[in-house]
Amino acid sequence: MFKRLFSTSRYLRDSLVLIEGSGTQINPASLSTVTAATQIGEPITALVVDPKIAEEAAKISGVSKVLKAGGPQYEHYLAEEVSPLVQQILTKNKFTHFFISGSSAGKSILPRLGALLDVQPLSDITKVIDGKTFVRPIYAGNALATVRSKDEIILASVRASAFTPAEKQEAAVIEDVAVEDSNADTSNRTEFVSEELVSSERPELGSATRVVAGGRGLKNKEAFDALVEPLATKLNAAIGATRAAVDAKFCDNSLQVGQTGKIVAPELYIAVGISGAIQHLAGMKDSKVIVAINKDPEAAIFNVADIGIVGDLNEIIPQLIEKI
Ligand SMILES: Cc1cc2nc3c(=O)[nH]c(=O)nc-3n(C[C@H](O)[C@H](O)[C@H](O)COP(=O)(O)OP(=O)(O)OC[C@H]3O[C@@H](n4cnc5c(N)ncnc54)[C@H](O)[C@@H]3O)c2cc1C
């Protein structure tokens, strides 16, 4: 009898999802994270550490309650401050699952939380099999591992491009997290100093439905600006780049796609002068339609391309821009 009760309670699901945002906008990656959580089951509680996004978080489909924490210490999602807060909330409320997007903040908060709770976190999940079993890429996306956690509480970061963003719903209730619940530990020696944001009118690379990416084949920054930029503008696309292009200063390093850059899976990915190195493919090969433009018919990018154009990008791109 005890055994049966135990096994039933073990499979009760109660998920906490940390929602990130900027201004009053929820980050699209957090919407995808909620979708991943709904695949475990409901209820889902959203945690916001930026009160400005609480109302929007309450409108995310599947969220039954929002916990709102606020305070200067949580601004900029400083992992040293947010992790102990999440630890306390998870412990006091007996949540079974905690999800966070695989954003920079998520990558920083999740391992700290794992250490605080003595739990092995699961990073970058791309599929939910059941409440304990998940799929995640390994070896830069060249293999998929199915992992089953034995921990009582699941801590996971979610690869946003693998889940569709959650829709909107009628607003759920919002509750304040009592200040005494928050991190009272004053031993933290990390403080936020400043950040430099690249502002752009373009769609955000991580969530854009179209991406035009340039590689070393463009040869210089002038060509990158003269060819990739107008093509992206015509398509209302985000701009991406290879590490070689970033290293050669063709564009800002926030645009790097790949193993050590952003992971994207847009509807359309146009790779211009990109060879298709394995580290680049790791960041874009799940795109729905891949168009590759390269003068070398043997280039590896053609192995993943749906449409391959063999030729000189200096001739092809202006023609494409004109036709579009
Ligand atoms: C640990 C590690 C992590 C890495 N992480 C990343 C990462 O996150 N992202 C990433 O992108 N790379 C990463 N790299 C680097 C990666 O290995 C490649 O060096 C890089 O992706 C190559 O970039 P590229 O395709 O722009 O350049 P190249 O490999 O030099 O390819 C340029 C291509 O342009 C074509 N070309 C040249 N001229 C023209 C023309 N006129 N018209 C048409 N085509 C032309 C050429 O045929 C060639 O195929 C990483 C490497 C390591 C070791």
Coordinates of N, CA, C and O in Angstrom, one line a residue, residues 211-318:
V211 N 16.7 33.7 -41.5 CA 18.0 34.1 -41.1 C 18.9 34.1 -42.4 O 18.8 33.2 -43.2
V212 N 19.6 35.2 -42.7 CA 20.6 35.2 -43.7 C 21.9 35.3 -43.0 O 22.2 36.2 -42.3
A213 N 22.8 34.3 -43.3 CA 24.0 34.2 -42.6 C 25.2 34.3 -43.6 O 25.1 33.7 -44.7
G214 N 26.2 35.0 -43.2 CA 27.4 35.2 -44.1 C 28.6 34.5 -43.5 O 28.8 34.5 -42.3
G215 N 29.5 34.0 -44.4 CA 30.7 33.4 -44.0 C 31.9 34.1 -44.6 O 31.8 35.1 -45.2
R216 N 33.1 33.4 -44.4 CA 34.3 33.9 -44.9 C 34.4 34.2 -46.4 O 35.2 35.0 -46.9
G217 N 33.5 33.5 -47.1 CA 33.5 33.6 -48.6 C 33.1 35.0 -49.0 O 33.4 35.4 -50.1
L218 N 32.6 35.8 -48.1 CA 32.3 37.2 -48.4 C 33.5 38.1 -48.5 O 33.5 39.2 -49.0
K219 N 34.6 37.6 -47.9 CA 36.0 38.1 -48.0 C 36.2 39.4 -47.1 O 37.3 39.5 -46.6
N220 N 35.3 40.3 -47.0 CA 35.5 41.4 -46.1 C 34.2 42.0 -45.6 O 33.1 41.7 -46.1
K221 N 34.3 43.0 -44.7 CA 33.1 43.6 -44.0 C 32.3 44.4 -45.0 O 31.1 44.4 -45.0
E222 N 33.0 45.0 -46.0 CA 32.3 45.8 -47.0 C 31.3 44.9 -47.8 O 30.1 45.3 -48.0
A223 N 31.8 43.8 -48.2 CA 30.9 42.8 -48.9 C 29.8 42.3 -48.0 O 28.7 42.1 -48.5
F224 N 30.1 42.0 -46.8 CA 29.1 41.5 -45.8 C 28.0 42.5 -45.7 O 26.8 42.2 -45.9
D225 N 28.4 43.8 -45.5 CA 27.4 44.9 -45.4 C 26.6 45.1 -46.7 O 25.4 45.3 -46.7
A226 N 27.3 45.0 -47.8 CA 26.7 45.3 -49.1 C 25.8 44.2 -49.6 O 24.9 44.4 -50.4
L227 N 26.0 42.9 -49.2 CA 25.3 41.8 -49.8 C 24.3 41.2 -48.7 O 23.2 41.0 -49.0
V228 N 24.9 40.8 -47.6 CA 24.1 40.1 -46.6 C 23.0 41.0 -46.0 O 21.8 40.7 -45.9
E229 N 23.4 42.3 -45.7 CA 22.4 43.2 -45.0 C 21.2 43.5 -45.9 O 20.1 43.3 -45.5
P230 N 21.4 43.9 -47.2 CA 20.2 44.2 -48.0 C 19.3 42.9 -48.3 O 18.1 43.0 -48.3
L231 N 20.0 41.8 -48.4 CA 19.2 40.5 -48.6 C 18.3 40.3 -47.4 O 17.1 40.0 -47.5
A232 N 18.9 40.4 -46.2 CA 18.2 40.2 -44.9 C 17.1 41.3 -44.8 O 16.0 40.9 -44.4
T233 N 17.3 42.5 -45.2 CA 16.3 43.5 -45.1 C 15.1 43.2 -46.0 O 14.0 43.3 -45.6
K234 N 15.4 42.7 -47.2 CA 14.3 42.4 -48.2 C 13.5 41.3 -47.6 O 12.3 41.2 -47.8
L235 N 14.1 40.4 -46.9 CA 13.3 39.2 -46.3 C 12.8 39.4 -44.9 O 12.3 38.5 -44.3
N236 N 13.1 40.6 -44.4 CA 12.8 40.9 -42.9 C 13.4 39.7 -42.1 O 12.8 39.2 -41.2
A237 N 14.7 39.5 -42.4 CA 15.4 38.3 -41.7 C 16.4 38.9 -40.7 O 16.9 40.0 -40.8
A238 N 16.8 38.0 -39.7 CA 17.9 38.3 -38.9 C 19.2 38.0 -39.6 O 19.2 37.2 -40.6
I239 N 20.3 38.6 -39.1 CA 21.6 38.3 -39.8 C 22.4 37.4 -38.8 O 22.4 37.6 -37.6
G240 N 23.0 36.4 -39.5 CA 23.8 35.5 -38.7 C 25.2 35.4 -39.4 O 25.4 36.0 -40.4
A241 N 26.1 34.7 -38.8 CA 27.5 34.7 -39.3 C 28.2 33.4 -38.8 O 27.8 32.8 -37.8
T242 N 29.3 33.1 -39.5 CA 30.1 32.0 -39.0 C 31.1 32.6 -38.0 O 31.3 33.8 -38.0
R243 N 31.8 31.7 -37.3 CA 32.9 32.2 -36.5 C 34.0 32.8 -37.3 O 34.6 33.8 -36.9
A244 N 34.3 32.3 -38.4 CA 35.3 32.8 -39.3 C 35.0 34.3 -39.7 O 35.8 35.1 -39.7
A245 N 33.7 34.5 -40.0 CA 33.3 35.9 -40.4 C 33.4 36.8 -39.2 O 33.8 38.0 -39.3
V246 N 33.0 36.3 -38.0 CA 33.0 37.1 -36.8 C 34.5 37.4 -36.4 O 34.9 38.6 -36.1
D247 N 35.3 36.4 -36.5 CA 36.8 36.6 -36.2 C 37.4 37.6 -37.1 O 38.3 38.3 -36.7
A248 N 37.0 37.6 -38.4 CA 37.5 38.5 -39.4 C 36.9 39.9 -39.3 O 37.1 40.8 -40.1
K249 N 36.0 40.1 -38.2 CA 35.3 41.4 -37.9 C 34.4 41.8 -39.0 O 34.2 43.0 -39.3
F250 N 33.8 40.9 -39.8 CA 32.8 41.3 -40.7 C 31.5 41.8 -40.0 O 30.7 42.6 -40.6
C251 N 31.3 41.3 -38.8 CA 30.1 41.7 -38.0 C 30.3 41.4 -36.5 O 31.4 40.9 -36.2
D252 N 29.3 41.8 -35.7 CA 29.4 41.6 -34.3 C 29.4 40.2 -33.9 O 28.7 39.4 -34.5
N253 N 30.1 39.8 -32.8 CA 30.1 38.4 -32.4 C 28.8 37.9 -31.8 O 28.6 36.7 -31.7
S254 N 27.9 38.8 -31.5 CA 26.6 38.3 -31.1 C 25.8 37.6 -32.2 O 24.8 37.0 -32.0
L255 N 26.3 37.8 -33.4 CA 25.6 37.2 -34.6 C 26.1 35.8 -34.9 O 25.7 35.1 -35.9
Q256 N 27.1 35.3 -34.2 CA 27.7 34.0 -34.5 C 26.7 32.8 -34.3 O 26.0 32.7 -33.2
V257 N 26.6 32.0 -35.3 CA 25.7 30.8 -35.2 C 26.6 29.6 -35.1 O 27.6 29.5 -35.8
G258 N 26.2 28.7 -34.2 CA 27.0 27.4 -34.2 C 27.2 26.9 -32.8 O 26.6 27.4 -31.8
Q259 N 28.1 26.0 -32.7 CA 28.4 25.3 -31.4 C 28.7 26.3 -30.3 O 28.3 26.1 -29.2
T260 N 29.5 27.3 -30.6 CA 29.9 28.3 -29.6 C 29.2 29.6 -29.8 O 29.6 30.6 -29.3
G261 N 28.1 29.6 -30.7 CA 27.3 30.8 -30.9 C 25.9 30.5 -30.6 O 25.6 29.7 -29.7
K262 N 25.0 31.1 -31.3 CA 23.5 30.8 -31.1 C 23.1 29.6 -31.9 O 23.6 29.2 -32.9
I263 N 22.1 28.9 -31.3 CA 21.5 27.8 -32.0 C 20.2 28.3 -32.6 O 19.3 28.9 -31.8
V264 N 20.0 28.1 -33.8 CA 18.8 28.7 -34.5 C 18.1 27.6 -35.3 O 18.7 26.6 -35.7
A265 N 16.8 27.7 -35.4 CA 16.0 26.7 -36.3 C 14.9 27.5 -37.0 O 13.7 27.2 -36.8
P266 N 15.3 28.5 -37.8 CA 14.2 29.3 -38.5 C 13.5 28.5 -39.6 O 14.0 27.4 -40.0
E267 N 12.5 29.1 -40.1 CA 11.8 28.5 -41.3 C 12.7 28.5 -42.5 O 12.7 27.6 -43.3
L268 N 13.5 29.6 -42.6 CA 14.4 29.7 -43.8 C 15.8 30.2 -43.3 O 15.9 31.2 -42.5
Y269 N 16.9 29.4 -43.7 CA 18.2 29.8 -43.4 C 19.0 29.9 -44.7 O 19.1 28.9 -45.4
I270 N 19.5 31.1 -45.0 CA 20.3 31.3 -46.2 C 21.8 31.4 -45.9 O 22.1 32.3 -45.1
A271 N 22.6 30.4 -46.3 CA 24.0 30.4 -45.9 C 24.8 30.9 -47.1 O 24.8 30.3 -48.2
V272 N 25.4 32.1 -46.9 CA 26.1 32.7 -48.0 C 27.7 32.6 -47.8 O 28.2 33.1 -46.8
G273 N 28.3 31.9 -48.7 CA 29.8 31.8 -48.6 C 30.2 31.1 -47.3 O 31.2 31.5 -46.6
I274 N 29.5 30.1 -47.0 CA 29.7 29.3 -45.7 C 30.1 27.8 -46.1 O 29.3 27.2 -46.9
S275 N 31.2 27.3 -45.6 CA 31.6 26.0 -46.0 C 30.8 24.8 -45.5 O 30.7 23.8 -46.1
G276 N 30.3 25.1 -44.2 CA 29.5 24.0 -43.6 C 30.3 23.2 -42.6 O 30.1 22.0 -42.5
A277 N 31.2 23.9 -41.9 CA 32.0 23.2 -40.8 C 31.0 22.6 -39.8 O 29.9 23.2 -39.5
I278 N 31.4 21.5 -39.2 CA 30.5 20.8 -38.3 C 30.1 21.7 -37.1 O 28.9 21.7 -36.7
Q279 N 31.0 22.6 -36.7 CA 30.7 23.5 -35.6 C 29.6 24.5 -36.0 O 28.8 25.0 -35.2
H280 N 29.6 24.9 -37.3 CA 28.5 25.8 -37.7 C 27.2 25.1 -37.9 O 26.2 25.5 -37.5
L281 N 27.3 23.9 -38.5 CA 26.1 23.1 -38.7 C 25.3 22.8 -37.4 O 24.1 22.8 -37.3
A282 N 26.1 22.7 -36.3 CA 25.5 22.4 -34.9 C 24.5 23.5 -34.6 O 23.6 23.2 -33.8
G283 N 24.7 24.7 -35.1 CA 23.8 25.8 -34.7 C 22.7 26.0 -35.7 O 21.8 26.9 -35.4
M284 N 22.6 25.4 -36.9 CA 21.6 25.7 -37.8 C 21.0 24.6 -38.6 O 20.1 24.7 -39.4
K285 N 21.5 23.4 -38.4 CA 21.0 22.3 -39.3 C 19.6 21.9 -39.0 O 19.0 21.2 -39.9
D286 N 19.0 22.3 -37.9 CA 17.5 22.0 -37.7 C 16.6 23.0 -38.4 O 15.4 23.0 -38.2
S287 N 17.2 24.0 -39.1 CA 16.4 25.0 -39.9 C 15.5 24.2 -40.8 O 15.9 23.2 -41.4
K288 N 14.2 24.8 -41.1 CA 13.3 24.0 -41.9 C 13.7 24.0 -43.4 O 13.7 22.9 -43.9
V289 N 14.1 25.1 -43.9 CA 14.6 25.1 -45.3 C 15.9 25.8 -45.3 O 16.1 26.9 -44.8
I290 N 16.9 25.1 -45.8 CA 18.3 25.7 -45.9 C 18.7 25.9 -47.3 O 18.6 25.0 -48.2
V291 N 19.0 27.2 -47.6 CA 19.5 27.5 -48.9 C 21.0 27.8 -48.8 O 21.4 28.6 -47.9
A292 N 21.8 27.2 -49.6 CA 23.3 27.4 -49.5 C 23.8 28.0 -50.9 O 23.4 27.5 -51.9
I293 N 24.6 29.1 -50.7 CA 25.2 29.7 -51.9 C 26.7 29.6 -51.7 O 27.3 30.1 -50.8
N294 N 27.3 28.8 -52.6 CA 28.8 28.6 -52.5 C 29.4 28.2 -53.8 O 28.7 27.5 -54.6
K295 N 30.6 28.7 -54.1 CA 31.2 28.5 -55.4 C 31.8 27.1 -55.5 O 32.1 26.6 -56.6
D296 N 31.9 26.4 -54.4 CA 32.6 25.1 -54.4 C 31.5 24.0 -54.3 O 30.8 23.8 -53.3
P297 N 31.3 23.3 -55.4 CA 30.2 22.3 -55.4 C 30.4 21.2 -54.4 O 29.4 20.5 -54.0
E298 N 31.6 21.0 -53.9 CA 31.9 20.0 -52.9 C 31.7 20.5 -51.4 O 31.9 19.7 -50.5
A299 N 31.4 21.7 -51.2 CA 31.3 22.3 -49.9 C 30.3 21.5 -49.0 O 29.2 21.1 -49.5
A300 N 30.6 21.2 -47.8 CA 29.8 20.4 -46.9 C 28.4 21.0 -46.6 O 27.5 20.2 -46.3
I301 N 28.3 22.3 -46.8 CA 27.0 22.9 -46.5 C 25.9 22.3 -47.4 O 24.7 22.2 -47.1
F302 N 26.3 21.9 -48.6 CA 25.3 21.3 -49.6 C 24.8 20.0 -49.1 O 23.7 19.6 -49.5
N303 N 25.5 19.3 -48.1 CA 24.9 18.1 -47.6 C 23.7 18.3 -46.7 O 22.9 17.4 -46.5
V304 N 23.6 19.5 -46.2 CA 22.4 19.8 -45.3 C 21.4 20.7 -46.0 O 20.3 21.0 -45.5
A305 N 21.8 21.2 -47.2 CA 20.9 22.2 -47.9 C 19.8 21.6 -48.6 O 19.9 20.5 -49.2
D306 N 18.6 22.2 -48.5 CA 17.4 21.8 -49.3 C 17.6 22.4 -50.7 O 17.1 21.8 -51.7
I307 N 18.1 23.6 -50.8 CA 18.4 24.2 -52.1 C 19.8 24.7 -52.2 O 20.3 25.4 -51.3
G308 N 20.5 24.2 -53.2 CA 21.9 24.6 -53.3 C 22.2 25.4 -54.5 O 21.7 25.0 -55.6
I309 N 22.8 26.5 -54.4 CA 23.2 27.3 -55.6 C 24.7 27.4 -55.7 O 25.4 27.9 -54.8
V310 N 25.2 26.7 -56.7 CA 26.7 26.8 -56.9 C 27.0 28.0 -57.8 O 26.5 28.1 -58.9
G311 N 27.8 28.8 -57.2 CA 28.2 30.0 -58.0 C 28.8 31.1 -57.1 O 29.0 30.9 -55.9
D312 N 29.2 32.2 -57.8 CA 29.9 33.3 -57.1 C 28.8 34.1 -56.4 O 27.9 34.7 -57.0
L313 N 28.9 34.2 -55.1 CA 27.9 35.0 -54.3 C 27.8 36.4 -54.7 O 26.8 37.1 -54.6
N314 N 28.9 37.0 -55.3 CA 28.9 38.4 -55.7 C 28.0 38.6 -56.9 O 27.5 39.7 -57.1
E315 N 27.7 37.5 -57.6 CA 26.8 37.6 -58.8 C 25.4 37.2 -58.3 O 24.4 37.8 -58.7
I316 N 25.3 36.2 -57.5 CA 24.0 35.6 -57.2 C 23.2 36.5 -56.2 O 22.0 36.7 -56.4
I317 N 23.9 37.0 -55.2 CA 23.1 37.8 -54.2 C 22.4 39.0 -54.8 O 21.2 39.2 -54.6
P318 N 23.1 39.9 -55.6 CA 22.4 41.0 -56.2 C 21.2 40.6 -57.1 O 20.2 41.2 -57.0

